[in-house]
Structure formats: C-alpha cells, structure tokens
CSV table of C-alpha atoms and ligand atoms in Angstrom, one decimal:
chain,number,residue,atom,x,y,z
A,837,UNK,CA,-4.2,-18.4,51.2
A,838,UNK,CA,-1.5,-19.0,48.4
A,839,UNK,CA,1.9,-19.2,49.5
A,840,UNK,CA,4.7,-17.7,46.5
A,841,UNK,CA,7.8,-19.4,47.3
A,842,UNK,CA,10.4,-17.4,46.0
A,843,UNK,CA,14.2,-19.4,44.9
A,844,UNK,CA,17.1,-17.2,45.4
A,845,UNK,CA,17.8,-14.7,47.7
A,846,UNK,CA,20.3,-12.2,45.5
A,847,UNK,CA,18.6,-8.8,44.0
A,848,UNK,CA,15.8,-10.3,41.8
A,849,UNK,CA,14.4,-12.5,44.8
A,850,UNK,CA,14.8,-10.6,47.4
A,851,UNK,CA,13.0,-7.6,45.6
A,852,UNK,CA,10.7,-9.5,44.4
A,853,UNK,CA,9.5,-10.8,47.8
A,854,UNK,CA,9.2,-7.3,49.0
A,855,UNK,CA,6.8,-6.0,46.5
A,856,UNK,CA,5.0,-9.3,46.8
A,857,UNK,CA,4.4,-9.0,50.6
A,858,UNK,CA,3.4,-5.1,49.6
A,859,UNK,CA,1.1,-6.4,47.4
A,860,UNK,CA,-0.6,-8.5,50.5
A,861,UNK,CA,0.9,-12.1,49.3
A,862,UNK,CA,2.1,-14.9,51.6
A,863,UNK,CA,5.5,-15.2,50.5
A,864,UNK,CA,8.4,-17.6,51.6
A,865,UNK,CA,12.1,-17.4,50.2
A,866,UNK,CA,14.7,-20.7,49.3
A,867,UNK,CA,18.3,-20.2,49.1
A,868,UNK,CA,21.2,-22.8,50.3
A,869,UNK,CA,23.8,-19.3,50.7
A,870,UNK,CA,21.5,-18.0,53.8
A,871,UNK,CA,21.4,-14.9,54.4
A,872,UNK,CA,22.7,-11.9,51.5
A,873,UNK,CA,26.5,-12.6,51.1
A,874,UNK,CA,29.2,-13.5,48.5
A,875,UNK,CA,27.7,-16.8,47.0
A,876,UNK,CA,25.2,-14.1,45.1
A,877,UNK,CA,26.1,-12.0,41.9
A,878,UNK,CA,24.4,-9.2,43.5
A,879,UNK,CA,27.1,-9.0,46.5
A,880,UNK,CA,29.4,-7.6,44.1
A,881,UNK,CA,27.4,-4.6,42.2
A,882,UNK,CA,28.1,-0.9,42.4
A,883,UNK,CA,24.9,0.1,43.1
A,884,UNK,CA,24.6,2.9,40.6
A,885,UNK,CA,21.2,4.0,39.7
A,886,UNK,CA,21.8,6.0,36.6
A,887,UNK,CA,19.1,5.2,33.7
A,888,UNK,CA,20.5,8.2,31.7
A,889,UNK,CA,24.3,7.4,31.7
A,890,UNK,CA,23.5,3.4,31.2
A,891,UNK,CA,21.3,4.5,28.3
A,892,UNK,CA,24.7,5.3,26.5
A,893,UNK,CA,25.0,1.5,25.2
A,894,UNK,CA,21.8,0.4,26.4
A,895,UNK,CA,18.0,0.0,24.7
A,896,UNK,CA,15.3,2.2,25.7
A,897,UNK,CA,13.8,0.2,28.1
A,898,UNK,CA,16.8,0.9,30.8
A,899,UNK,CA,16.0,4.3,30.8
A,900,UNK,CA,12.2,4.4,30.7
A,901,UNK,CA,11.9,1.8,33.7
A,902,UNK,CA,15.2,2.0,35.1
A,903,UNK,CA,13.5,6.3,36.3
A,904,UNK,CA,11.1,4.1,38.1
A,905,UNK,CA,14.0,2.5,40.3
A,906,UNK,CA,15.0,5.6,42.6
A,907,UNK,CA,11.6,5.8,44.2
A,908,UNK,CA,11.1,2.2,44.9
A,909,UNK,CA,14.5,1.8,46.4
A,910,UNK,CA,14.2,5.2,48.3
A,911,UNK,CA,11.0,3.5,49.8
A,912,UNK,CA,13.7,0.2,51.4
A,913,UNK,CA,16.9,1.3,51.8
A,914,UNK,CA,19.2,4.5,52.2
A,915,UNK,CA,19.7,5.9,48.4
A,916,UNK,CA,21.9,8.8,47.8
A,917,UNK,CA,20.8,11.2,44.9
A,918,UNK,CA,24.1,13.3,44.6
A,919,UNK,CA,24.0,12.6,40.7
A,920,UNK,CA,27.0,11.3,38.4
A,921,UNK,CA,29.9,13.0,37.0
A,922,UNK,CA,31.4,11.3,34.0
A,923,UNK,CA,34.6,12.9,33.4
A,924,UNK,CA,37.5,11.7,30.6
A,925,UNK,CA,41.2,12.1,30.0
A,926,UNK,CA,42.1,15.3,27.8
A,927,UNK,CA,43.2,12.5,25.1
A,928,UNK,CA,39.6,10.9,25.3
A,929,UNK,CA,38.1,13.9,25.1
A,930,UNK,CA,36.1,13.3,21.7
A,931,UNK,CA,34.3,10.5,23.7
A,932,UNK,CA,32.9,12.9,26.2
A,933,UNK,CA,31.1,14.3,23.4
A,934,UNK,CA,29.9,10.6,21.8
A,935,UNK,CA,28.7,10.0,25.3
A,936,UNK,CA,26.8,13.0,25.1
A,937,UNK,CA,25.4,12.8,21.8
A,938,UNK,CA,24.3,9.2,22.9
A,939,UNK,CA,22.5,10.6,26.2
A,940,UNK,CA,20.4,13.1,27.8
A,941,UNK,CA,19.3,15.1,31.3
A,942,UNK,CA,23.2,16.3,31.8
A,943,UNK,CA,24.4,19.5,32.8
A,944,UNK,CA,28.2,20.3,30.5
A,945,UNK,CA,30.2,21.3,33.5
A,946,UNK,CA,34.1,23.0,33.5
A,947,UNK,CA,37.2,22.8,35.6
A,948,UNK,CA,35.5,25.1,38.3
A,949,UNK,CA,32.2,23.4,38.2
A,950,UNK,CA,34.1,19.9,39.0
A,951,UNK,CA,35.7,21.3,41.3
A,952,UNK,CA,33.1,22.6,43.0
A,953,UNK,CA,31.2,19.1,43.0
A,954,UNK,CA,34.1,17.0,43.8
A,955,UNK,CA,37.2,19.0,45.1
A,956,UNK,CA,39.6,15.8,44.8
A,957,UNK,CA,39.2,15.1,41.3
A,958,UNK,CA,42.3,16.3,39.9
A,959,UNK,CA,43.1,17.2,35.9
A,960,UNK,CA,40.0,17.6,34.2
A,961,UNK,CA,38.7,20.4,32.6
A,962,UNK,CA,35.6,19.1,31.3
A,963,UNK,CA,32.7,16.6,32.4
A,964,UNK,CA,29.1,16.1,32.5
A,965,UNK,CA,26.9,15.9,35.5
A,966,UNK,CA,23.7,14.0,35.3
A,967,UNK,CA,21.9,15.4,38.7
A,968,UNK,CA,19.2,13.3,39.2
A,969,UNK,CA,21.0,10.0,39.2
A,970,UNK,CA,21.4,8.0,42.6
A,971,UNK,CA,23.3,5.6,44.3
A,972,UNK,CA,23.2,2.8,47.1
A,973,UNK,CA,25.1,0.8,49.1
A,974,UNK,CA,24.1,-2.4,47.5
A,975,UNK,CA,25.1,-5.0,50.6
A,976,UNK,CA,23.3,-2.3,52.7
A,977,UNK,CA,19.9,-2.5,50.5
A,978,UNK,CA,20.2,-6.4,50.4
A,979,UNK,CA,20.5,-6.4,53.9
A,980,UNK,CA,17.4,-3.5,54.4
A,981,UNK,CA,15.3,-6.2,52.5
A,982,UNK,CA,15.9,-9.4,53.9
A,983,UNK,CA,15.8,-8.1,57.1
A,984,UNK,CA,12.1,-6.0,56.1
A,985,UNK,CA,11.2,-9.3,55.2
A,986,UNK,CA,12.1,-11.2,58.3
A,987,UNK,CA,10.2,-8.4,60.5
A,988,UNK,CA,7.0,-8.8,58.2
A,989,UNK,CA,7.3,-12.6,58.9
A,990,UNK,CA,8.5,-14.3,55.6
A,991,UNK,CA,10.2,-17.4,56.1
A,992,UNK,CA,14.0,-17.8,55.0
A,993,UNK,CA,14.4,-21.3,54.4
A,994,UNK,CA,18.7,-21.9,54.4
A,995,UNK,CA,18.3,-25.2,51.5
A,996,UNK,CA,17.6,-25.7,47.9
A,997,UNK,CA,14.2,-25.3,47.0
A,998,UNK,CA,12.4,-28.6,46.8
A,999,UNK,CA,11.1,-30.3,43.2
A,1000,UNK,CA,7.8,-29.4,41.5
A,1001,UNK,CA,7.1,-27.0,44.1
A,1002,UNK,CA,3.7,-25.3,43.0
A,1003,UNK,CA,3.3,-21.2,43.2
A,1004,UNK,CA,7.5,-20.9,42.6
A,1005,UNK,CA,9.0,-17.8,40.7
A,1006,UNK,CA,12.5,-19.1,40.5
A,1007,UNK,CA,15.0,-15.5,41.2
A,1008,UNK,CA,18.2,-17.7,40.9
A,1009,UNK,CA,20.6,-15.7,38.1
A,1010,UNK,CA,22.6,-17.4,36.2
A,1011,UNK,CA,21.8,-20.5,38.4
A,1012,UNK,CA,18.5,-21.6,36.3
A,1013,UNK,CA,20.3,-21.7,33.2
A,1014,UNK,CA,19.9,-25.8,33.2
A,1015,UNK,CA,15.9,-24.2,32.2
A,1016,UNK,CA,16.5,-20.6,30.6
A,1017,UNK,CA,18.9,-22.1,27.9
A,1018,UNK,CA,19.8,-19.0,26.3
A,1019,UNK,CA,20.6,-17.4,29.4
A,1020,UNK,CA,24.6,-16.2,29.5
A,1021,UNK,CA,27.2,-15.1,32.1
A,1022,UNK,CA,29.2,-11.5,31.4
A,1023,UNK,CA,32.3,-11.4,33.4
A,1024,UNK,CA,32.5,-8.6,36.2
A,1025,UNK,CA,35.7,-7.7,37.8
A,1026,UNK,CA,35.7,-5.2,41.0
A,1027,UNK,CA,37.3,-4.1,43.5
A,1028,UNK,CA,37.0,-2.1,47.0
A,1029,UNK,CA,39.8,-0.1,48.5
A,1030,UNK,CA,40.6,2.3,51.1
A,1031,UNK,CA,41.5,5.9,50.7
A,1032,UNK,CA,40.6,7.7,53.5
A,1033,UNK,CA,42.9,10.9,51.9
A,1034,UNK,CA,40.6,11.3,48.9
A,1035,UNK,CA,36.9,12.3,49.7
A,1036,UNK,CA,34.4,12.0,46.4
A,1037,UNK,CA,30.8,11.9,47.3
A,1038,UNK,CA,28.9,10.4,43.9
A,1039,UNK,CA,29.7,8.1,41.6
A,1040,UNK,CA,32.6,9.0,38.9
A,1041,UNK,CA,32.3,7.5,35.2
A,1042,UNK,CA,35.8,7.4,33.7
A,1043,UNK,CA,35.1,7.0,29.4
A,1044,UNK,CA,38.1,4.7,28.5
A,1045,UNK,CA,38.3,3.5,25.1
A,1046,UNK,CA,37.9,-0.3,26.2
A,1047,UNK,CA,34.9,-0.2,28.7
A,1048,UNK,CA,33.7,2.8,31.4
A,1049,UNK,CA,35.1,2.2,34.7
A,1050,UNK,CA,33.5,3.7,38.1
A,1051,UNK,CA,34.2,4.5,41.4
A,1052,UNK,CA,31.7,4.8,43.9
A,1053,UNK,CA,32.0,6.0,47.8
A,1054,UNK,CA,30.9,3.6,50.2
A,1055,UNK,CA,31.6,6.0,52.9
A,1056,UNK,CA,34.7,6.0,55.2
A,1057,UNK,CA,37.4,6.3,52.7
A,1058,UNK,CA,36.2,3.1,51.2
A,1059,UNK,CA,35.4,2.9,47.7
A,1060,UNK,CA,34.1,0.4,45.1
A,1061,UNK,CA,36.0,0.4,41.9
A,1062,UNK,CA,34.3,-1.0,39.3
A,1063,UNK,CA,33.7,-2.9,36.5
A,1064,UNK,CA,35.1,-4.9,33.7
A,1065,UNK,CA,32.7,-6.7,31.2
A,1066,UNK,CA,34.2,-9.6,29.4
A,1067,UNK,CA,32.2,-12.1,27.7
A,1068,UNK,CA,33.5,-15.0,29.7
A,1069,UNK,CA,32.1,-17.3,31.8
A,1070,UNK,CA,35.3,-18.2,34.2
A,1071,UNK,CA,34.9,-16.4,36.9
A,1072,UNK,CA,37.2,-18.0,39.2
A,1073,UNK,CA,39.8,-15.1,39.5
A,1074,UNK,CA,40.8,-11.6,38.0
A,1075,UNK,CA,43.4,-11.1,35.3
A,1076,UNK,CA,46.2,-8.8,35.5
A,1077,UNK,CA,44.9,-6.7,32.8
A,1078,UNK,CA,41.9,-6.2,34.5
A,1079,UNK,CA,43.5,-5.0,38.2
A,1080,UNK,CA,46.1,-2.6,36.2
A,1081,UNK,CA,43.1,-1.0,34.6
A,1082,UNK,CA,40.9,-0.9,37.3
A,1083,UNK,CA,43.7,0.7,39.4
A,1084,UNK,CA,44.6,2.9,36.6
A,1085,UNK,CA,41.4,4.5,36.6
A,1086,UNK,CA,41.4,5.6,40.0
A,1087,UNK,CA,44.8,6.4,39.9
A,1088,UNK,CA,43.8,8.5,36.8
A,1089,UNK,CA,40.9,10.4,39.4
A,1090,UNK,CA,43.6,11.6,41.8
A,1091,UNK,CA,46.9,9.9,42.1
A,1092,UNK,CA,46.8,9.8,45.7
A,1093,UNK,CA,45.1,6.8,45.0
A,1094,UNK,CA,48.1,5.2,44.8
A,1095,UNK,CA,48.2,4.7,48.5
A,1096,UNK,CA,44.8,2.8,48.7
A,1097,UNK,CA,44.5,-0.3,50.3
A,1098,UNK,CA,43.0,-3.4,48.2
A,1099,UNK,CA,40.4,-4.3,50.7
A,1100,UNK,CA,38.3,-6.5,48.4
A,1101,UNK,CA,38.8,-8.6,44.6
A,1102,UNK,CA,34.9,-9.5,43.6
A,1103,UNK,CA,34.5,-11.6,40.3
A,1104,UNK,CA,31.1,-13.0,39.5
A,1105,UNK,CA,28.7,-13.4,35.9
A,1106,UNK,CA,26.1,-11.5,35.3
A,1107,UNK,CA,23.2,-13.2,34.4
A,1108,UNK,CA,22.2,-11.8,30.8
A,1109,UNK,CA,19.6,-13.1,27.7
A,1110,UNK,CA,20.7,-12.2,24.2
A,1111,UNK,CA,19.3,-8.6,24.1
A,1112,UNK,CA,20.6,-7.8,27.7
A,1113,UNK,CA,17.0,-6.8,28.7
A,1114,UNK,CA,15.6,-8.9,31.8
A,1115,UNK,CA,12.8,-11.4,30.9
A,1116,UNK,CA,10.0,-12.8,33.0
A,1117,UNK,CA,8.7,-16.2,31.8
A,1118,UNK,CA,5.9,-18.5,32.9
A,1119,UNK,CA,6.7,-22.2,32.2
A,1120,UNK,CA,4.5,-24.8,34.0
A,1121,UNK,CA,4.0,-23.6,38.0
A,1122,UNK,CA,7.1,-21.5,38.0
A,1123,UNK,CA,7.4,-17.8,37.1
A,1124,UNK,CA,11.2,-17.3,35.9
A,1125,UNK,CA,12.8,-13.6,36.9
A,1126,UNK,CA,16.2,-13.3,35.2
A,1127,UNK,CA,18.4,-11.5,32.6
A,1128,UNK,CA,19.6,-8.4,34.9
A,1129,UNK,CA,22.5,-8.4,33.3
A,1130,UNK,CA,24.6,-5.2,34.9
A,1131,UNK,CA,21.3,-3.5,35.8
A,1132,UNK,CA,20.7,-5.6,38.3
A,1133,UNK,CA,19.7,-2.7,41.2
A,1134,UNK,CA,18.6,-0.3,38.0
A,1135,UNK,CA,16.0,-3.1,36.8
A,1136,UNK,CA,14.7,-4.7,39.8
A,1137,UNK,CA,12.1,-3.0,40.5
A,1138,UNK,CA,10.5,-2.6,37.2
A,1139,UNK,CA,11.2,-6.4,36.9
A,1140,UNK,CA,9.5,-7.3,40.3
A,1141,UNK,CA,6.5,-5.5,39.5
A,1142,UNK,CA,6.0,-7.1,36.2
A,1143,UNK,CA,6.4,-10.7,38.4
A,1144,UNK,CA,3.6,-9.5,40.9
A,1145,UNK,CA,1.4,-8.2,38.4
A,1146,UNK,CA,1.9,-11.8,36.4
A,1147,UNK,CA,1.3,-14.0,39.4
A,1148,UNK,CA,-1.4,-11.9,41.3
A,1149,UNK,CA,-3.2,-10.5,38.9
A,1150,UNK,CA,-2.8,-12.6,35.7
A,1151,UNK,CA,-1.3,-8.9,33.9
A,1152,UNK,CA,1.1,-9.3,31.2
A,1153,UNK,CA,3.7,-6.6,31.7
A,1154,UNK,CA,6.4,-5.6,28.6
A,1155,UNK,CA,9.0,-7.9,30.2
A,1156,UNK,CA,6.5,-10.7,29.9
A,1157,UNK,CA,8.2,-13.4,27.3
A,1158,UNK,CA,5.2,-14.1,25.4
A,1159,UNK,CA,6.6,-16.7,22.8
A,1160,UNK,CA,7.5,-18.4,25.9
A,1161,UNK,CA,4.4,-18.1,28.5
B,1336,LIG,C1,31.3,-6.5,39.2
B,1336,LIG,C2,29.8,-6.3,39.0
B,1336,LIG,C3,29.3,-5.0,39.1
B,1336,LIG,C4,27.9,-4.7,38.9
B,1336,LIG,N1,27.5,-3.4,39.1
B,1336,LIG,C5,26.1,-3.2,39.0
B,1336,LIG,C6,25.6,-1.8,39.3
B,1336,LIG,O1,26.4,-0.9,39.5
B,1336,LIG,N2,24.3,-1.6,39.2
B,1336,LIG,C7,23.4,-2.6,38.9
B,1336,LIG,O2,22.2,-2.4,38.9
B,1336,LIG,N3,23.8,-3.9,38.7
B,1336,LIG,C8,25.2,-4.2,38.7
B,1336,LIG,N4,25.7,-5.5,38.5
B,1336,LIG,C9,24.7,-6.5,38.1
B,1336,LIG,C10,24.0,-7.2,39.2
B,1336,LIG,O3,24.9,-7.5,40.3
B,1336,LIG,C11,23.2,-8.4,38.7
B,1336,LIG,O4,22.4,-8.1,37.6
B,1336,LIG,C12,22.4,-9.0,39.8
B,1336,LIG,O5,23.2,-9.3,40.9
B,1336,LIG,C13,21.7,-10.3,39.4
B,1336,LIG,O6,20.9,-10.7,40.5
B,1336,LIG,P1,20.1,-12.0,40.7
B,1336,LIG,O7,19.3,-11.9,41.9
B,1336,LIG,O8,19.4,-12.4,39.4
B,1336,LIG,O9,21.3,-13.1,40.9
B,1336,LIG,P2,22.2,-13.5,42.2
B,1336,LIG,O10,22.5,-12.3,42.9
B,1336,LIG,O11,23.3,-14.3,41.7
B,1336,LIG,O12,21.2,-14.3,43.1
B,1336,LIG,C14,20.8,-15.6,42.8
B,1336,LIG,C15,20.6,-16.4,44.2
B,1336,LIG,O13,20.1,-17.7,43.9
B,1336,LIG,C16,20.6,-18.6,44.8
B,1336,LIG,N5,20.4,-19.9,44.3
B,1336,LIG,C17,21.1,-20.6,43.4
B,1336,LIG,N6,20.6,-21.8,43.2
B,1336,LIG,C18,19.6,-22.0,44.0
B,1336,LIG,C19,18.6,-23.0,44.3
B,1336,LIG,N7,18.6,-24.2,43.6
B,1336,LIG,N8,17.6,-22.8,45.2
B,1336,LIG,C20,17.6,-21.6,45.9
B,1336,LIG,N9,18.5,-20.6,45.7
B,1336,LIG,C21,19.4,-20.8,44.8
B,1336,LIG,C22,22.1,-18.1,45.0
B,1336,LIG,O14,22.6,-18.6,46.2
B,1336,LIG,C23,21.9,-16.6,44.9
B,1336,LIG,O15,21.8,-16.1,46.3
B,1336,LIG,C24,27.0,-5.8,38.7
B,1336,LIG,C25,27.5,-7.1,38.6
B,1336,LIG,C26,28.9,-7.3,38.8
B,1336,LIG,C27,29.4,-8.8,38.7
C-alpha cells in the first residue's frame, strides 16, 4: 500500500492527513517543531470561520468553499456557531453600510438587539449579525487532529523530511518558498489577554478605517485580539502602532478592557500567492498545499479535499494550478 508522507504539521498538513486517512490512505507526517505549537503560523490564528464577513475584501471562492468549512471542522474538533457581530464607532458608521453592501446572510441589528446578543458591548447603536458563522479554538482543533491521528496510527516523525522522498505533499507555509517562488509572507500581529470582568460569547468585527480588528473568546475571561496585516516579511516582533491599535479596539468594545492582562504577543507571515487564494500544485513526486493566506482554518478543508482527490484519485479540483501540474 502507498504511503503519503505529509511535510508540515501546521493547519494545511495536519488537515490534510486527516481527510487522507478518511479517505483509507496510509499516511505519515514530517515536521522538526513536533507536536502543534508556536514554530507554526497556524499557532497564532483566530479561528474564525466566517465565509460571509471575509467575503468583504475577498474573491468568491472564500465564500463558496469557505460554507464547506463548518461541517468538516464540526466533524474534528469543538466549533462554536454563535455567529459574528460586526459593530463600528458612530464616526465609522458609513463603513458599516460599505460592509454591508459588499456582503450578505446578515441580520441589521440595534442598540437592544446588541445588547441582547452581547450584554458587555458598550456604545453602539448599530451592527450586523451574521448567524450562521462559527468559531474554534484553533490550538484546540490542532491538537483534536494530531492527536485523531496518533489514535488512527499515523506516524509523527519529529525531523525534516528527507530528500526526493516519493508520494510527498509538502504542507510547509511559507517554508517551501525556496520551490513556490511567488509565494509571500503578510504580517500578522495578535494578541491574547485576560478579562475575566467582560464576558462576550462570539467573535466581534470592529470596521476601522485601516484594517478590521477582532476579538474572539477563548473561554475563561481569555480572549484573542486580533489581527494586523502588513505586507512585511519581518516578523521578529510587534510595532507599537500595532499594540496601541490592537488595544484600542478592545478598549473601544468596553473599556473595562483596560484592566486586561497581556497574556500573549503572536507575530508570524501568512503564507499567501499573488491572488490570496490557496493553490495546490503537482511538481515531480510532490503535491504542494499552500497559499492560506489568513484563511487558513476557513480554507482548509476545501483545500485538503482538492489534495486527496489529486493524489488518490487523479481529480483535478478548482484549486488545482494547472499551468503548473
Ligand atoms: C495573527 C494571525 C491571525 C490569523 N487568523 C486567522 C483566522 O482567524 N482564521 C483563519 O482561517 N486563518 C487565520 N490566520 C491564517 C492562518 O494562520 C494561516 O493561513 C495558516 O496557519 C497557514 O497554515 P500552514 O499549515 O500552511 O503553515 P504553518 O502553520 O506555518 O505550518 C507549516 C509547518 O511546516 C513545518 N515545516 C517547515 N519546514 C519543514 C520541513 N522542511 N520539513 C517538515 N516540516 C517543516 C513547520 O514547523 C510548521 O509546523 C491567521 C494568521 C495570523 C498570523
């Protein structure tokens, strides 16, 4: 029987072992970080599954296949489907409306309404709730899967994956660039904190004239705070900028968050092609799985299905590069 080895262990590898093995393949995983954990891009996401408020600045595709991500997801991991609520500053008002002209499958809801979905937002009198969009706990699914894995016997081997291996569908981000030349890095800037005071229960979408900011409950008091985009590739620290906006916006979503404790500073590059739509390609033995870009958990599962259907049944899915196979 064939065995797939799979290189990298963030999102992309990690799912695409899973619906490999579901699929009835012998599958075997490389990655010198071990186990899920902070060498990997996908450590650091928010988690959000929302096709329809990503479809504000993104192509079609992200919300046609990104639908297809709750399901798959629900099926591995705990996924809450308590919606989004984008909300903006009375001054930014006018961009609550762009984002809704740009969008779809919301509900316009009023002071009450918020309040009645999230009780500690504080000063907003309008915002849009997008009800059937979902969230995880991303360390929490990457931990579900590798540990699915483990029980249905695929080996984790802790090294780099050795040369010319045959049967390889290489998962590594921004990693295989040295191959996938015109593969970039976008600059992501979070942060976790503590607030046990404030108690949301979805993800929040602050509009903000440079780029949307998030906060998403971890559970606990603990929230992710999330994310700048800057077309850089040094990730070795955060700016100030970036922490005083960050902060802003949750200080902007109830200023008892003031208070929070700055648990966690994550910077990493997202691993993005030129039209920030993921790409498989075929090139000699190796099946290459990349491009996430900041959909990492949203386009996963469309992306790992396009990889099984390539390598096990010789299908060419959309995602398929076909100047390149
Ligand atoms: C701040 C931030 C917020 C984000 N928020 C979201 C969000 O809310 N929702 C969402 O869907 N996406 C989000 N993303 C995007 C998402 O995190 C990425 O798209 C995703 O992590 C890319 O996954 P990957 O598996 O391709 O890469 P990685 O997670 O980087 O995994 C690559 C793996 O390959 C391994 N590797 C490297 N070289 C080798 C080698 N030679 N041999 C074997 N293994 C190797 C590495 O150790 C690593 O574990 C966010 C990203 C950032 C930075």
């Amino acid at each position: 029987m064939t065995i797939w080895s799979v290189i990298g262990a963030g999102v992309a590898g990690l799912a695409v072992a899973s619906e490999m093995v579901s699929r009835g393949a012998k599958v075997q995983v490389y990655d010198p970080g071990g186990p899920p954990g902070a060498h990997g891009c996908s450590w650091w996401a928010g988690g959000m599954l929302a096709p329809w408020c990503e479809y504000e600045n993104a192509e079609e595709p992200v919300l046609r296949l990104g639908k297809t991500a709750l399901d798959w997801w629900a099926a591995r991991t705990q996924v809450q489907r308590r919606g989004t609520l984008v909300v903006a500053n009375p001054r930014d008002l006018p961009d609550l409306r762009r984002f809704a002209r740009r969008t779809q499958a919301f509900a316009d809801v009023d002071q009450t309404q918020i309040q009645e979905l999230e009780p500690d937002l504080h000063g907003f009198s309008k915002a849009l709730f997008f009800p059937d969009e979902a969230h995880l706990d991303p360390r929490q699914a990457l931990q579900d899967l590798y540990r699915q894995l483990q029980g249905q016997g695929v080996e984790f081997h802790r090294k780099l994956a050795p040369p010319r291996l045959e049967n390889a569908i290489d998962c590594r981000g921004l990693h295989a660039r040295e191959v996938l030349h015109d593969l970039r890095g976008v600059k992501g800037e979070m942060l976790v904190i503590r607030c046990p005071d404030i108690h949301l229960t979805r993800p929040v979408r602050l509009l903000h004239p440079r780029m949307p900011l998030y906060i998403v409950p971890r559970g606990d008091g603990v929230y992710m705070l999330g994310a700048t985009m800057i077309e850089s590739e040094d990730s070795s620290r955060i700016t100030a900028r970036s922490m005083l906006e960050l902060l802003s916006a949750a200080y902007a979503l109830n200023p008892a968050f003031g208070e929070a404790e700055v648990l966690e500073i994550g910077v990493d590059l997202r691993p993005a092609f030129p039209d920030n739509l993921p790409r498989i390609r075929r090139l000699g033995h190796t099946i290459y799985a990349n491009g996430l870009y900041r959909h990492g958990y949203l386009l996963a599962p469309a992306l790992v299905r396009g990889v099984a259907d390539l390598a096990l049944e010789n299908k060419h899915s959309e995602m398929v590069d076909e100047d390149r196979a």
